[in-house]
PDB file of N, CA, C and O in Angstrom:
ATOM      1  N   MET A 431      -0.223   9.897 -27.222  1.00 47.00           N
ATOM      2  CA  MET A 431      -0.721   8.327 -26.757  1.00 47.00           C
ATOM      3  C   MET A 431       0.182   8.086 -25.429  1.00 47.00           C
ATOM      4  O   MET A 431       0.978   8.727 -25.229  1.00 47.00           O
ATOM      5  N   ASN A 432      -0.478   7.312 -24.471  1.00 52.00           N
ATOM      6  CA  ASN A 432       0.183   7.018 -23.280  1.00 52.00           C
ATOM      7  C   ASN A 432       1.026   5.918 -23.225  1.00 52.00           C
ATOM      8  O   ASN A 432       0.612   4.665 -23.707  1.00 52.00           O
ATOM      9  N   ASP A 433       2.544   5.790 -22.990  1.00 54.00           N
ATOM     10  CA  ASP A 433       3.271   4.796 -23.047  1.00 54.00           C
ATOM     11  C   ASP A 433       3.315   4.343 -21.750  1.00 54.00           C
ATOM     12  O   ASP A 433       4.261   3.161 -21.848  1.00 54.00           O
ATOM     13  N   THR A 434       2.679   4.458 -21.024  1.00 55.00           N
ATOM     14  CA  THR A 434       2.875   3.893 -19.527  1.00 55.00           C
ATOM     15  C   THR A 434       2.124   2.246 -19.629  1.00 55.00           C
ATOM     16  O   THR A 434       1.070   2.106 -19.984  1.00 55.00           O
ATOM     17  N   PRO A 435       2.963   1.207 -19.269  1.00 56.00           N
ATOM     18  CA  PRO A 435       2.888  -0.231 -19.480  1.00 56.00           C
ATOM     19  C   PRO A 435       1.316  -0.132 -18.467  1.00 56.00           C
ATOM     20  O   PRO A 435       1.411   0.507 -17.420  1.00 56.00           O
ATOM     21  N   ARG A 436       0.309  -1.183 -18.980  1.00 61.00           N
ATOM     22  CA  ARG A 436      -0.884  -1.305 -18.000  1.00 61.00           C
ATOM     23  C   ARG A 436      -0.668  -2.967 -17.778  1.00 61.00           C
ATOM     24  O   ARG A 436      -0.715  -3.476 -18.791  1.00 61.00           O
ATOM     25  N   LEU A 437      -1.222  -3.067 -16.692  1.00 54.00           N
ATOM     26  CA  LEU A 437      -1.261  -4.656 -16.281  1.00 54.00           C
ATOM     27  C   LEU A 437      -2.668  -5.031 -16.645  1.00 54.00           C
ATOM     28  O   LEU A 437      -3.615  -4.560 -16.253  1.00 54.00           O
ATOM     29  N   LEU A 438      -2.845  -5.906 -17.447  1.00 54.00           N
ATOM     30  CA  LEU A 438      -4.189  -6.436 -17.593  1.00 54.00           C
ATOM     31  C   LEU A 438      -4.641  -7.227 -16.728  1.00 54.00           C
ATOM     32  O   LEU A 438      -4.100  -7.679 -15.568  1.00 54.00           O
ATOM     33  N   LEU A 439      -6.185  -7.079 -16.166  1.00 52.00           N
ATOM     34  CA  LEU A 439      -6.874  -7.467 -15.308  1.00 52.00           C
ATOM     35  C   LEU A 439      -6.571  -9.326 -15.189  1.00 52.00           C
ATOM     36  O   LEU A 439      -6.388  -9.328 -13.997  1.00 52.00           O
ATOM     37  N   SER A 440      -6.667  -9.638 -16.230  1.00 53.00           N
ATOM     38  CA  SER A 440      -6.261 -11.136 -16.182  1.00 53.00           C
ATOM     39  C   SER A 440      -5.046 -11.601 -15.769  1.00 53.00           C
ATOM     40  O   SER A 440      -4.330 -12.477 -15.088  1.00 53.00           O
ATOM     41  N   GLU A 441      -3.981 -10.693 -15.924  1.00 56.00           N
ATOM     42  CA  GLU A 441      -2.521 -10.818 -15.540  1.00 56.00           C
ATOM     43  C   GLU A 441      -2.499 -10.603 -14.113  1.00 56.00           C
ATOM     44  O   GLU A 441      -1.620 -11.263 -13.260  1.00 56.00           O
ATOM     45  N   ALA A 442      -3.266  -9.745 -13.649  1.00 58.00           N
ATOM     46  CA  ALA A 442      -3.164  -9.278 -12.146  1.00 58.00           C
ATOM     47  C   ALA A 442      -3.869 -10.153 -11.588  1.00 58.00           C
ATOM     48  O   ALA A 442      -3.574 -10.500 -10.124  1.00 58.00           O
ATOM     49  N   PHE A 443      -4.857 -10.429 -11.739  1.00 60.00           N
ATOM     50  CA  PHE A 443      -5.832 -11.699 -10.877  1.00 60.00           C
ATOM     51  C   PHE A 443      -6.263 -13.123 -11.906  1.00 60.00           C
ATOM     52  O   PHE A 443      -6.578 -12.845 -12.741  1.00 60.00           O
ATOM     53  N   PRO A 444      -5.648 -14.267 -11.096  1.00 58.00           N
ATOM     54  CA  PRO A 444      -5.857 -15.213 -11.893  1.00 58.00           C
ATOM     55  C   PRO A 444      -7.314 -15.803 -11.967  1.00 58.00           C
ATOM     56  O   PRO A 444      -8.111 -14.791 -11.275  1.00 58.00           O
ATOM     57  N   ARG A 445      -7.779 -16.487 -12.644  1.00 63.00           N
ATOM     58  CA  ARG A 445      -9.397 -16.604 -12.935  1.00 63.00           C
ATOM     59  C   ARG A 445      -9.935 -17.066 -11.676  1.00 63.00           C
ATOM     60  O   ARG A 445     -11.365 -16.930 -11.382  1.00 63.00           O
ATOM     61  N   SER A 446      -9.364 -17.948 -10.822  1.00 69.00           N
ATOM     62  CA  SER A 446     -10.057 -18.283  -9.468  1.00 69.00           C
ATOM     63  C   SER A 446      -9.091 -18.061  -8.396  1.00 69.00           C
ATOM     64  O   SER A 446      -8.130 -18.608  -8.520  1.00 69.00           O
ATOM     65  N   PHE A 447      -9.497 -17.904  -7.281  1.00 72.00           N
ATOM     66  CA  PHE A 447      -8.744 -18.096  -6.120  1.00 72.00           C
ATOM     67  C   PHE A 447      -9.412 -19.169  -5.101  1.00 72.00           C
ATOM     68  O   PHE A 447     -10.320 -19.134  -5.038  1.00 72.00           O
ATOM     69  N   SER A 448      -8.447 -19.628  -4.277  1.00 88.00           N
ATOM     70  CA  SER A 448      -9.107 -20.635  -3.369  1.00 88.00           C
ATOM     71  C   SER A 448      -9.214 -19.592  -2.330  1.00 88.00           C
ATOM     72  O   SER A 448      -8.846 -18.271  -2.124  1.00 88.00           O
ATOM     73  N   LEU A 449     -10.036 -20.195  -1.659  1.00 89.00           N
ATOM     74  CA  LEU A 449     -10.438 -19.448  -0.069  1.00 89.00           C
ATOM     75  C   LEU A 449      -9.272 -19.190   0.820  1.00 89.00           C
ATOM     76  O   LEU A 449      -9.255 -17.917   1.304  1.00 89.00           O
ATOM     77  N   PRO A 450      -8.621 -20.137   0.911  1.00 91.00           N
ATOM     78  CA  PRO A 450      -7.069 -19.474   2.014  1.00 91.00           C
ATOM     79  C   PRO A 450      -6.329 -18.391   1.009  1.00 91.00           C
ATOM     80  O   PRO A 450      -5.794 -17.361   2.049  1.00 91.00           O
ATOM     81  N   ALA A 451      -6.069 -18.699  -0.175  1.00 90.00           N
ATOM     82  CA  ALA A 451      -5.343 -17.371  -0.696  1.00 90.00           C
ATOM     83  C   ALA A 451      -6.059 -16.028  -0.706  1.00 90.00           C
ATOM     84  O   ALA A 451      -5.589 -15.057  -0.735  1.00 90.00           O
ATOM     85  N   LEU A 452      -7.342 -16.130  -0.880  1.00 90.00           N
ATOM     86  CA  LEU A 452      -8.254 -14.820  -0.995  1.00 90.00           C
ATOM     87  C   LEU A 452      -8.286 -14.133   0.699  1.00 90.00           C
ATOM     88  O   LEU A 452      -8.231 -13.247   0.786  1.00 90.00           O
ATOM     89  N   VAL A 453      -8.166 -15.064   1.584  1.00 92.00           N
ATOM     90  CA  VAL A 453      -8.000 -14.674   2.952  1.00 92.00           C
ATOM     91  C   VAL A 453      -6.764 -14.142   3.041  1.00 92.00           C
ATOM     92  O   VAL A 453      -6.814 -13.040   3.846  1.00 92.00           O
ATOM     93  N   GLN A 454      -5.613 -14.846   2.771  1.00 93.00           N
ATOM     94  CA  GLN A 454      -4.562 -14.213   2.776  1.00 93.00           C
ATOM     95  C   GLN A 454      -4.108 -12.936   2.188  1.00 93.00           C
ATOM     96  O   GLN A 454      -3.703 -12.092   2.678  1.00 93.00           O
ATOM     97  N   LEU A 455      -4.985 -12.686   1.156  1.00 93.00           N
ATOM     98  CA  LEU A 455      -4.695 -11.525   0.106  1.00 93.00           C
ATOM     99  C   LEU A 455      -5.233 -10.237   0.676  1.00 93.00           C
ATOM    100  O   LEU A 455      -4.825  -9.361   0.900  1.00 93.00           O
ATOM    101  N   LEU A 456      -6.586 -10.579   1.288  1.00 94.00           N
ATOM    102  CA  LEU A 456      -7.380  -9.605   2.095  1.00 94.00           C
ATOM    103  C   LEU A 456      -6.978  -9.292   3.462  1.00 94.00           C
ATOM    104  O   LEU A 456      -6.690  -7.805   3.997  1.00 94.00           O
ATOM    105  N   SER A 457      -6.078 -10.260   4.149  1.00 96.00           N
ATOM    106  CA  SER A 457      -4.907  -9.946   5.358  1.00 96.00           C
ATOM    107  C   SER A 457      -3.915  -8.824   4.961  1.00 96.00           C
ATOM    108  O   SER A 457      -3.959  -8.245   5.662  1.00 96.00           O
ATOM    109  N   LEU A 458      -3.481  -9.207   3.879  1.00 96.00           N
ATOM    110  CA  LEU A 458      -2.171  -8.504   3.104  1.00 96.00           C
ATOM    111  C   LEU A 458      -2.668  -7.132   3.105  1.00 96.00           C
ATOM    112  O   LEU A 458      -1.978  -6.079   3.718  1.00 96.00           O
ATOM    113  N   TRP A 459      -3.733  -6.710   2.416  1.00 96.00           N
ATOM    114  CA  TRP A 459      -4.319  -5.569   2.124  1.00 96.00           C
ATOM    115  C   TRP A 459      -4.909  -4.730   3.290  1.00 96.00           C
ATOM    116  O   TRP A 459      -4.609  -3.519   3.642  1.00 96.00           O
ATOM    117  N   GLN A 460      -5.441  -5.355   4.336  1.00 97.00           N
ATOM    118  CA  GLN A 460      -5.645  -4.949   5.583  1.00 97.00           C
ATOM    119  C   GLN A 460      -4.632  -4.470   6.154  1.00 97.00           C
ATOM    120  O   GLN A 460      -4.517  -3.074   7.013  1.00 97.00           O
ATOM    121  N   GLY A 461      -3.368  -5.351   6.324  1.00 97.00           N
ATOM    122  CA  GLY A 461      -2.266  -4.974   6.921  1.00 97.00           C
ATOM    123  C   GLY A 461      -1.445  -3.685   6.280  1.00 97.00           C
ATOM    124  O   GLY A 461      -1.027  -2.683   7.196  1.00 97.00           O
ATOM    125  N   ARG A 462      -1.584  -3.738   4.977  1.00 97.00           N
ATOM    126  CA  ARG A 462      -0.853  -2.320   4.277  1.00 97.00           C
ATOM    127  C   ARG A 462      -1.813  -1.091   4.859  1.00 97.00           C
ATOM    128  O   ARG A 462      -0.942  -0.060   4.909  1.00 97.00           O
ATOM    129  N   SER A 463      -3.367  -1.173   4.806  1.00 97.00           N
ATOM    130  CA  SER A 463      -4.040  -0.259   4.865  1.00 97.00           C
ATOM    131  C   SER A 463      -3.498   0.275   6.433  1.00 97.00           C
ATOM    132  O   SER A 463      -3.634   1.539   6.637  1.00 97.00           O
ATOM    133  N   ARG A 464      -3.575  -0.590   7.376  1.00 97.00           N
ATOM    134  CA  ARG A 464      -3.345  -0.336   8.622  1.00 97.00           C
ATOM    135  C   ARG A 464      -1.989   0.386   8.901  1.00 97.00           C
ATOM    136  O   ARG A 464      -1.764   1.308   9.566  1.00 97.00           O
ATOM    137  N   LEU A 465      -0.860  -0.306   8.590  1.00 96.00           N
ATOM    138  CA  LEU A 465       0.313   0.430   8.503  1.00 96.00           C
ATOM    139  C   LEU A 465       0.289   1.771   7.687  1.00 96.00           C
ATOM    140  O   LEU A 465       0.901   2.759   8.554  1.00 96.00           O
ATOM    141  N   ARG A 466      -0.254   2.181   6.861  1.00 97.00           N
ATOM    142  CA  ARG A 466      -0.316   3.475   5.796  1.00 97.00           C
ATOM    143  C   ARG A 466      -0.912   4.433   7.230  1.00 97.00           C
ATOM    144  O   ARG A 466      -0.863   5.644   7.222  1.00 97.00           O
ATOM    145  N   ARG A 467      -2.116   4.057   7.536  1.00 97.00           N
ATOM    146  CA  ARG A 467      -2.934   4.772   8.702  1.00 97.00           C
ATOM    147  C   ARG A 467      -2.135   5.113   9.832  1.00 97.00           C
ATOM    148  O   ARG A 467      -1.999   6.279  10.187  1.00 97.00           O
ATOM    149  N   GLN A 468      -1.353   4.130  10.235  1.00 96.00           N
ATOM    150  CA  GLN A 468      -0.404   4.510  11.478  1.00 96.00           C
ATOM    151  C   GLN A 468       0.747   5.393  11.083  1.00 96.00           C
ATOM    152  O   GLN A 468       0.896   6.424  12.205  1.00 96.00           O
ATOM    153  N   LEU A 469       1.312   5.293  10.069  1.00 95.00           N
ATOM    154  CA  LEU A 469       2.074   5.959   9.615  1.00 95.00           C
ATOM    155  C   LEU A 469       1.649   7.744   9.402  1.00 95.00           C
ATOM    156  O   LEU A 469       2.519   8.494   9.892  1.00 95.00           O
ATOM    157  N   ALA A 470       0.679   7.638   8.681  1.00 96.00           N
ATOM    158  CA  ALA A 470       0.140   9.224   8.810  1.00 96.00           C
ATOM    159  C   ALA A 470      -0.180   9.497  10.174  1.00 96.00           C
ATOM    160  O   ALA A 470       0.249  10.921  10.312  1.00 96.00           O
ATOM    161  N   ASP A 471      -0.710   8.857  11.181  1.00 96.00           N
ATOM    162  CA  ASP A 471      -1.099   9.503  12.338  1.00 96.00           C
ATOM    163  C   ASP A 471       0.227   9.589  13.076  1.00 96.00           C
ATOM    164  O   ASP A 471       0.253  10.959  13.711  1.00 96.00           O
ATOM    165  N   MET A 472       1.194   8.999  12.786  1.00 94.00           N
ATOM    166  CA  MET A 472       2.582   9.233  13.412  1.00 94.00           C
ATOM    167  C   MET A 472       3.498  10.629  12.892  1.00 94.00           C
ATOM    168  O   MET A 472       3.736  11.302  13.730  1.00 94.00           O
ATOM    169  N   ALA A 473       3.165  10.737  11.522  1.00 94.00           N
ATOM    170  CA  ALA A 473       3.471  11.975  10.979  1.00 94.00           C
ATOM    171  C   ALA A 473       2.787  13.102  11.222  1.00 94.00           C
ATOM    172  O   ALA A 473       3.489  14.089  11.522  1.00 94.00           O
ATOM    173  N   ARG A 474       1.586  13.260  11.838  1.00 95.00           N
ATOM    174  CA  ARG A 474       0.764  14.362  12.178  1.00 95.00           C
ATOM    175  C   ARG A 474       1.099  14.251  13.141  1.00 95.00           C
ATOM    176  O   ARG A 474       1.308  15.784  14.106  1.00 95.00           O
ATOM    177  N   ALA A 475       0.902  13.323  14.303  1.00 96.00           N
ATOM    178  CA  ALA A 475       1.328  13.679  16.026  1.00 96.00           C
ATOM    179  C   ALA A 475       2.665  13.862  16.322  1.00 96.00           C
ATOM    180  O   ALA A 475       3.237  14.658  17.448  1.00 96.00           O
ATOM    181  N   ASN A 476       3.874  13.236  15.738  1.00 93.00           N
ATOM    182  CA  ASN A 476       5.095  13.218  16.049  1.00 93.00           C
ATOM    183  C   ASN A 476       5.873  13.107  15.004  1.00 93.00           C
ATOM    184  O   ASN A 476       6.738  12.058  14.701  1.00 93.00           O
ATOM    185  N   PRO A 477       6.048  14.175  14.123  1.00 92.00           N
ATOM    186  CA  PRO A 477       7.015  14.150  13.083  1.00 92.00           C
ATOM    187  C   PRO A 477       8.259  14.076  13.178  1.00 92.00           C
ATOM    188  O   PRO A 477       8.966  13.428  12.364  1.00 92.00           O
ATOM    189  N   HIS A 478       8.904  14.205  14.392  1.00 93.00           N
ATOM    190  CA  HIS A 478      10.231  14.119  14.470  1.00 93.00           C
ATOM    191  C   HIS A 478      10.562  12.527  14.653  1.00 93.00           C
ATOM    192  O   HIS A 478      11.664  12.101  14.570  1.00 93.00           O
ATOM    193  N   LEU A 479       9.401  11.556  14.970  1.00 92.00           N
ATOM    194  CA  LEU A 479       9.733  10.488  15.035  1.00 92.00           C
ATOM    195  C   LEU A 479       9.992   9.328  13.748  1.00 92.00           C
ATOM    196  O   LEU A 479      10.724   8.555  13.496  1.00 92.00           O
ATOM    197  N   ILE A 480       9.580  10.229  12.715  1.00 92.00           N
ATOM    198  CA  ILE A 480       9.624   9.844  11.248  1.00 92.00           C
ATOM    199  C   ILE A 480      11.276   9.650  10.752  1.00 92.00           C
ATOM    200  O   ILE A 480      11.670   8.935  10.480  1.00 92.00           O
ATOM    201  N   GLU A 481      11.800  10.990  11.491  1.00 91.00           N
ATOM    202  CA  GLU A 481      13.159  10.970  11.178  1.00 91.00           C
ATOM    203  C   GLU A 481      13.989   9.878  11.983  1.00 91.00           C
ATOM    204  O   GLU A 481      14.975   9.272  11.469  1.00 91.00           O
ATOM    205  N   ASP A 482      13.631   9.645  13.278  1.00 92.00           N
ATOM    206  CA  ASP A 482      14.061   8.530  13.972  1.00 92.00           C
ATOM    207  C   ASP A 482      14.128   7.069  13.373  1.00 92.00           C
ATOM    208  O   ASP A 482      14.971   6.456  13.755  1.00 92.00           O
ATOM    209  N   ILE A 483      12.887   6.931  12.603  1.00 90.00           N
ATOM    210  CA  ILE A 483      13.051   5.605  11.973  1.00 90.00           C
ATOM    211  C   ILE A 483      13.781   5.391  10.680  1.00 90.00           C
ATOM    212  O   ILE A 483      13.827   4.449   9.911  1.00 90.00           O
ATOM    213  N   GLY A 484      14.202   6.577   9.984  1.00 93.00           N
ATOM    214  CA  GLY A 484      14.690   6.550   9.106  1.00 93.00           C
ATOM    215  C   GLY A 484      14.429   6.891   7.884  1.00 93.00           C
ATOM    216  O   GLY A 484      14.694   6.752   6.760  1.00 93.00           O
ATOM    217  N   LEU A 485      13.108   7.685   7.803  1.00 93.00           N
ATOM    218  CA  LEU A 485      12.325   7.855   6.841  1.00 93.00           C
ATOM    219  C   LEU A 485      12.513   9.556   6.624  1.00 93.00           C
ATOM    220  O   LEU A 485      12.389  10.135   7.511  1.00 93.00           O
ATOM    221  N   THR A 486      12.009   9.980   5.341  1.00 94.00           N
ATOM    222  CA  THR A 486      12.004  11.477   5.106  1.00 94.00           C
ATOM    223  C   THR A 486      10.733  11.588   5.019  1.00 94.00           C
ATOM    224  O   THR A 486       9.621  10.735   4.752  1.00 94.00           O
ATOM    225  N   ARG A 487      10.259  13.174   4.962  1.00 93.00           N
ATOM    226  CA  ARG A 487       8.753  13.250   4.658  1.00 93.00           C
ATOM    227  C   ARG A 487       8.164  13.007   3.550  1.00 93.00           C
ATOM    228  O   ARG A 487       7.224  12.380   3.348  1.00 93.00           O
ATOM    229  N   ARG A 488       9.266  12.933   2.617  1.00 95.00           N
ATOM    230  CA  ARG A 488       8.559  12.624   1.209  1.00 95.00           C
ATOM    231  C   ARG A 488       8.321  11.425   1.102  1.00 95.00           C
ATOM    232  O   ARG A 488       7.364  10.712   0.598  1.00 95.00           O
ATOM    233  N   GLN A 489       9.190  10.271   1.709  1.00 96.00           N
ATOM    234  CA  GLN A 489       8.737   8.942   1.498  1.00 96.00           C
ATOM    235  C   GLN A 489       7.845   8.680   2.366  1.00 96.00           C
ATOM    236  O   GLN A 489       6.908   7.616   1.786  1.00 96.00           O
ATOM    237  N   VAL A 490       7.535   9.122   3.712  1.00 95.00           N
ATOM    238  CA  VAL A 490       6.178   8.962   3.983  1.00 95.00           C
ATOM    239  C   VAL A 490       5.048   9.311   3.435  1.00 95.00           C
ATOM    240  O   VAL A 490       4.249   8.588   3.208  1.00 95.00           O
ATOM    241  N   ALA A 491       5.017  10.633   2.810  1.00 96.00           N
ATOM    242  CA  ALA A 491       3.887  11.024   1.838  1.00 96.00           C
ATOM    243  C   ALA A 491       3.716  10.192   0.713  1.00 96.00           C
ATOM    244  O   ALA A 491       2.671   9.823   0.547  1.00 96.00           O
ATOM    245  N   GLN A 492       4.853   9.586   0.339  1.00 97.00           N
ATOM    246  CA  GLN A 492       4.631   8.561  -0.809  1.00 97.00           C
ATOM    247  C   GLN A 492       4.010   7.242  -0.463  1.00 97.00           C
ATOM    248  O   GLN A 492       2.957   6.650  -1.078  1.00 97.00           O
ATOM    249  N   GLU A 493       4.427   6.762   0.627  1.00 96.00           N
ATOM    250  CA  GLU A 493       3.696   5.538   1.256  1.00 96.00           C
ATOM    251  C   GLU A 493       2.328   5.707   1.620  1.00 96.00           C
ATOM    252  O   GLU A 493       1.457   4.907   1.470  1.00 96.00           O
ATOM    253  N   ILE A 494       1.790   6.878   2.190  1.00 96.00           N
ATOM    254  CA  ILE A 494       0.939   7.231   2.653  1.00 96.00           C
ATOM    255  C   ILE A 494      -0.157   7.137   1.511  1.00 96.00           C
ATOM    256  O   ILE A 494      -1.587   6.972   1.764  1.00 96.00           O
ATOM    257  N   ALA A 495       0.169   7.528   0.504  1.00 97.00           N
ATOM    258  CA  ALA A 495      -0.700   8.363  -0.684  1.00 97.00           C
ATOM    259  C   ALA A 495      -1.010   6.611  -1.658  1.00 97.00           C
ATOM    260  O   ALA A 495      -1.566   6.647  -2.413  1.00 97.00           O
ATOM    261  N   LYS A 496      -0.086   5.725  -1.371  1.00 97.00           N
ATOM    262  CA  LYS A 496      -0.334   4.438  -2.013  1.00 97.00           C
ATOM    263  C   LYS A 496      -1.854   3.813  -1.870  1.00 97.00           C
ATOM    264  O   LYS A 496      -1.989   3.653  -0.431  1.00 97.00           O
ATOM    265  N   PRO A 497      -2.544   3.412  -2.698  1.00 96.00           N
ATOM    266  CA  PRO A 497      -3.835   2.293  -2.369  1.00 96.00           C
ATOM    267  C   PRO A 497      -3.134   1.338  -1.795  1.00 96.00           C
ATOM    268  O   PRO A 497      -2.133   0.684  -1.776  1.00 96.00           O
ATOM    269  N   PHE A 498      -4.211   0.624  -0.920  1.00 94.00           N
ATOM    270  CA  PHE A 498      -3.815  -0.561  -0.103  1.00 94.00           C
ATOM    271  C   PHE A 498      -3.184  -1.749  -0.807  1.00 94.00           C
ATOM    272  O   PHE A 498      -2.751  -2.457  -0.168  1.00 94.00           O
ATOM    273  N   TRP A 499      -3.750  -1.476  -2.256  1.00 92.00           N
ATOM    274  CA  TRP A 499      -3.423  -2.773  -2.900  1.00 92.00           C
ATOM    275  C   TRP A 499      -2.071  -2.951  -3.768  1.00 92.00           C
ATOM    276  O   TRP A 499      -1.591  -3.798  -4.403  1.00 92.00           O
ATOM    277  N   ARG A 500      -1.566  -1.875  -3.554  1.00 95.00           N
ATOM    278  CA  ARG A 500       0.026  -1.610  -3.913  1.00 95.00           C
ATOM    279  C   ARG A 500       1.007  -1.986  -2.874  1.00 95.00           C
ATOM    280  O   ARG A 500       0.747  -1.431  -1.859  1.00 95.00           O
ATOM    281  N   ALA A 501       2.145  -2.540  -3.270  1.00 92.00           N
ATOM    282  CA  ALA A 501       2.909  -2.926  -2.411  1.00 92.00           C
ATOM    283  C   ALA A 501       4.192  -1.313  -2.249  1.00 92.00           C
ATOM    284  O   ALA A 501       3.975  -0.720  -2.978  1.00 92.00           O
TER     285      ALA A 501
END
C-alpha cells in the first residue's frame, strides 16, 4: 500500500475560477516554466555561474525536474 498523501483534485482546484484568478495562475505557471528553462540553460552553458548564485548542482537539477505547476 502506498502511504504517500494524495491531494484530491477537488482540494487542489476550487470548483470555479474567476477569469482574473485563472489569468494569474497561468501567468504564475508560465513564469515558473521560464525560470526553470533559463536555469537549465545557465547550468549547461555556464555551470560556474550556478555556484556564484549560491546553488548546488543538485539543487538546480531538483528545480529543473519539477513540473511547472509545482512551487
